[in-house]
């Protein structure tokens, strides 16, 4: 019998749960306690290893203070499901990197466009990556 690998939709839902949990500033343990499960179960949901049932997804959304469609990746204006790559470069995956959400919050508070471009250029220089999008 073949071991079933995580489905890409399960992985995307898990990533959205993780990003929403981080936005809510909850630990996996705190979320798990609200759901009545172990933190290991929350880890498995976030990695997409275990599927999240409809009832549990509703409880997770409530605990995180987000609408269920957000966790499903539905565009709230059109109702269409967004197609997001699950590679290391996807926006959701990048937000799971330690410190990324803090960096994004700080960046979001910058009002000056020149300062924003300078911050991006500085970080790109640090990692040795050249700017590929001339419009940003």
mmCIF file of C-alpha atoms in Angstrom:
data_model
loop_
_atom_site.group_PDB
_atom_site.id
_atom_site.type_symbol
_atom_site.label_atom_id
_atom_site.label_comp_id
_atom_site.label_asym_id
_atom_site.label_seq_id
_atom_site.Cartn_x
_atom_site.Cartn_y
_atom_site.Cartn_z
ATOM 1 C CA UNK A 1 0.000 0.000 0.000
ATOM 2 C CA UNK A 2 1.372 3.370 -1.038
ATOM 3 C CA UNK A 3 1.706 6.132 1.572
ATOM 4 C CA UNK A 4 -0.402 9.099 0.523
ATOM 5 C CA UNK A 5 1.519 12.324 0.105
ATOM 6 C CA UNK A 6 0.004 15.686 1.012
ATOM 7 C CA UNK A 7 -2.297 17.206 -1.586
ATOM 8 C CA UNK A 8 -1.275 20.655 -2.844
ATOM 9 C CA UNK A 9 -4.592 22.129 -1.684
ATOM 10 C CA UNK A 10 -4.016 20.740 1.824
ATOM 11 C CA UNK A 11 -0.548 22.308 1.813
ATOM 12 C CA UNK A 12 -1.917 25.688 0.703
ATOM 13 C CA UNK A 13 -4.662 25.634 3.356
ATOM 14 C CA UNK A 14 -2.028 24.722 5.942
ATOM 15 C CA UNK A 15 0.162 27.621 4.848
ATOM 16 C CA UNK A 16 -2.776 30.005 5.139
ATOM 17 C CA UNK A 17 -3.505 28.673 8.634
ATOM 18 C CA UNK A 18 0.126 29.274 9.613
ATOM 19 C CA UNK A 19 0.215 32.810 8.180
ATOM 20 C CA UNK A 20 -3.089 33.662 9.878
ATOM 21 C CA UNK A 21 -1.853 32.197 13.170
ATOM 22 C CA UNK A 22 1.314 34.270 12.967
ATOM 23 C CA UNK A 23 -0.728 37.381 12.158
ATOM 24 C CA UNK A 24 -2.866 36.660 15.221
ATOM 25 C CA UNK A 25 0.360 36.271 17.223
ATOM 26 C CA UNK A 26 -0.629 32.863 18.536
ATOM 27 C CA UNK A 27 1.729 29.971 19.124
ATOM 28 C CA UNK A 28 0.875 26.522 17.827
ATOM 29 C CA UNK A 29 0.232 25.483 21.430
ATOM 30 C CA UNK A 30 -2.185 28.372 22.023
ATOM 31 C CA UNK A 31 -4.127 27.557 18.864
ATOM 32 C CA UNK A 32 -4.107 23.861 19.733
ATOM 33 C CA UNK A 33 -5.519 24.592 23.193
ATOM 34 C CA UNK A 34 -8.374 26.589 21.665
ATOM 35 C CA UNK A 35 -9.118 23.719 19.279
ATOM 36 C CA UNK A 36 -8.752 20.932 21.837
ATOM 37 C CA UNK A 37 -5.929 19.214 19.937
ATOM 38 C CA UNK A 38 -2.180 18.870 20.429
ATOM 39 C CA UNK A 39 0.314 21.347 19.030
ATOM 40 C CA UNK A 40 1.664 18.457 16.934
ATOM 41 C CA UNK A 41 -1.742 18.229 15.254
ATOM 42 C CA UNK A 42 -1.594 21.959 14.446
ATOM 43 C CA UNK A 43 1.899 21.390 13.000
ATOM 44 C CA UNK A 44 0.513 18.640 10.776
ATOM 45 C CA UNK A 45 -2.339 20.883 9.606
ATOM 46 C CA UNK A 46 0.104 23.683 8.801
ATOM 47 C CA UNK A 47 2.369 21.366 6.823
ATOM 48 C CA UNK A 48 -0.576 19.849 4.975
ATOM 49 C CA UNK A 49 0.266 16.377 6.269
ATOM 50 C CA UNK A 50 -3.173 16.036 7.861
ATOM 51 C CA UNK A 51 -6.259 17.315 6.126
ATOM 52 C CA UNK A 52 -8.455 19.795 7.947
ATOM 53 C CA UNK A 53 -12.119 18.837 7.968
ATOM 54 C CA UNK A 54 -14.849 21.430 7.431
ATOM 55 C CA UNK A 55 -15.846 21.565 11.103
ATOM 56 C CA UNK A 56 -12.248 21.923 12.273
ATOM 57 C CA UNK A 57 -11.511 24.548 9.605
ATOM 58 C CA UNK A 58 -14.444 26.582 10.902
ATOM 59 C CA UNK A 59 -13.084 26.365 14.465
ATOM 60 C CA UNK A 60 -9.609 27.366 13.280
ATOM 61 C CA UNK A 61 -10.998 30.369 11.398
ATOM 62 C CA UNK A 62 -12.961 31.432 14.474
ATOM 63 C CA UNK A 63 -9.921 31.040 16.761
ATOM 64 C CA UNK A 64 -7.805 33.104 14.354
ATOM 65 C CA UNK A 65 -10.493 35.718 13.768
ATOM 66 C CA UNK A 66 -10.553 35.238 10.003
ATOM 67 C CA UNK A 67 -13.322 34.161 7.605
ATOM 68 C CA UNK A 68 -13.223 30.549 6.415
ATOM 69 C CA UNK A 69 -12.858 31.609 2.738
ATOM 70 C CA UNK A 70 -9.529 33.255 3.590
ATOM 71 C CA UNK A 71 -8.133 29.917 4.752
ATOM 72 C CA UNK A 72 -9.422 28.290 1.575
ATOM 73 C CA UNK A 73 -7.726 30.913 -0.580
ATOM 74 C CA UNK A 74 -10.885 32.339 -2.036
ATOM 75 C CA UNK A 75 -10.686 35.821 -3.415
ATOM 76 C CA UNK A 76 -13.268 37.622 -1.339
ATOM 77 C CA UNK A 77 -14.303 39.926 -4.198
ATOM 78 C CA UNK A 78 -14.748 37.373 -6.958
ATOM 79 C CA UNK A 79 -15.168 34.161 -4.965
ATOM 80 C CA UNK A 80 -12.523 32.537 -7.182
ATOM 81 C CA UNK A 81 -9.856 30.340 -5.657
ATOM 82 C CA UNK A 82 -6.388 31.795 -6.082
ATOM 83 C CA UNK A 83 -3.783 29.593 -7.630
ATOM 84 C CA UNK A 84 -0.627 29.913 -5.596
ATOM 85 C CA UNK A 85 2.532 27.931 -6.173
ATOM 86 C CA UNK A 86 3.681 25.834 -3.266
ATOM 87 C CA UNK A 87 7.367 26.295 -3.942
ATOM 88 C CA UNK A 88 9.801 28.120 -1.681
ATOM 89 C CA UNK A 89 9.142 31.351 -3.566
ATOM 90 C CA UNK A 90 5.396 31.486 -3.001
ATOM 91 C CA UNK A 91 4.258 34.429 -0.882
ATOM 92 C CA UNK A 92 2.658 32.210 1.745
ATOM 93 C CA UNK A 93 5.716 29.998 2.049
ATOM 94 C CA UNK A 94 7.959 33.053 2.383
ATOM 95 C CA UNK A 95 5.834 34.378 5.246
ATOM 96 C CA UNK A 96 6.573 31.221 7.230
ATOM 97 C CA UNK A 97 10.290 32.113 7.354
ATOM 98 C CA UNK A 98 11.170 33.262 10.894
ATOM 99 C CA UNK A 99 11.180 37.054 11.046
ATOM 100 C CA UNK A 100 9.460 37.556 7.673
ATOM 101 C CA UNK A 101 6.169 38.703 9.143
ATOM 102 C CA UNK A 102 7.953 41.165 11.458
ATOM 103 C CA UNK A 103 9.913 42.510 8.511
ATOM 104 C CA UNK A 104 6.763 42.906 6.422
ATOM 105 C CA UNK A 105 4.934 44.691 9.259
ATOM 106 C CA UNK A 106 7.821 47.132 9.673
ATOM 107 C CA UNK A 107 8.062 47.655 5.913
ATOM 108 C CA UNK A 108 4.320 48.322 5.772
ATOM 109 C CA UNK A 109 4.674 51.216 8.200
ATOM 110 C CA UNK A 110 7.088 53.058 5.877
ATOM 111 C CA UNK A 111 5.279 55.894 4.101
ATOM 112 C CA UNK A 112 8.153 57.182 1.962
ATOM 113 C CA UNK A 113 8.471 55.395 -1.402
ATOM 114 C CA UNK A 114 12.162 56.260 -1.650
ATOM 115 C CA UNK A 115 12.749 54.694 1.772
ATOM 116 C CA UNK A 116 10.846 51.552 0.748
ATOM 117 C CA UNK A 117 12.928 51.166 -2.410
ATOM 118 C CA UNK A 118 16.094 51.739 -0.363
ATOM 119 C CA UNK A 119 15.135 49.042 2.136
ATOM 120 C CA UNK A 120 14.410 46.548 -0.647
ATOM 121 C CA UNK A 121 17.682 47.412 -2.419
ATOM 122 C CA UNK A 122 19.620 47.034 0.836
ATOM 123 C CA UNK A 123 18.172 43.586 1.522
ATOM 124 C CA UNK A 124 18.760 42.488 -2.062
ATOM 125 C CA UNK A 125 22.385 43.655 -1.761
ATOM 126 C CA UNK A 126 22.782 41.710 1.472
ATOM 127 C CA UNK A 127 21.613 38.488 -0.169
ATOM 128 C CA UNK A 128 23.494 39.244 -3.387
ATOM 129 C CA UNK A 129 20.414 39.297 -5.577
ATOM 130 C CA UNK A 130 19.940 41.802 -8.343
ATOM 131 C CA UNK A 131 16.672 43.585 -8.822
ATOM 132 C CA UNK A 132 14.723 41.994 -11.695
ATOM 133 C CA UNK A 133 11.534 44.071 -11.595
ATOM 134 C CA UNK A 134 12.298 47.648 -12.727
ATOM 135 C CA UNK A 135 8.840 48.854 -11.646
ATOM 136 C CA UNK A 136 9.316 48.146 -7.938
#
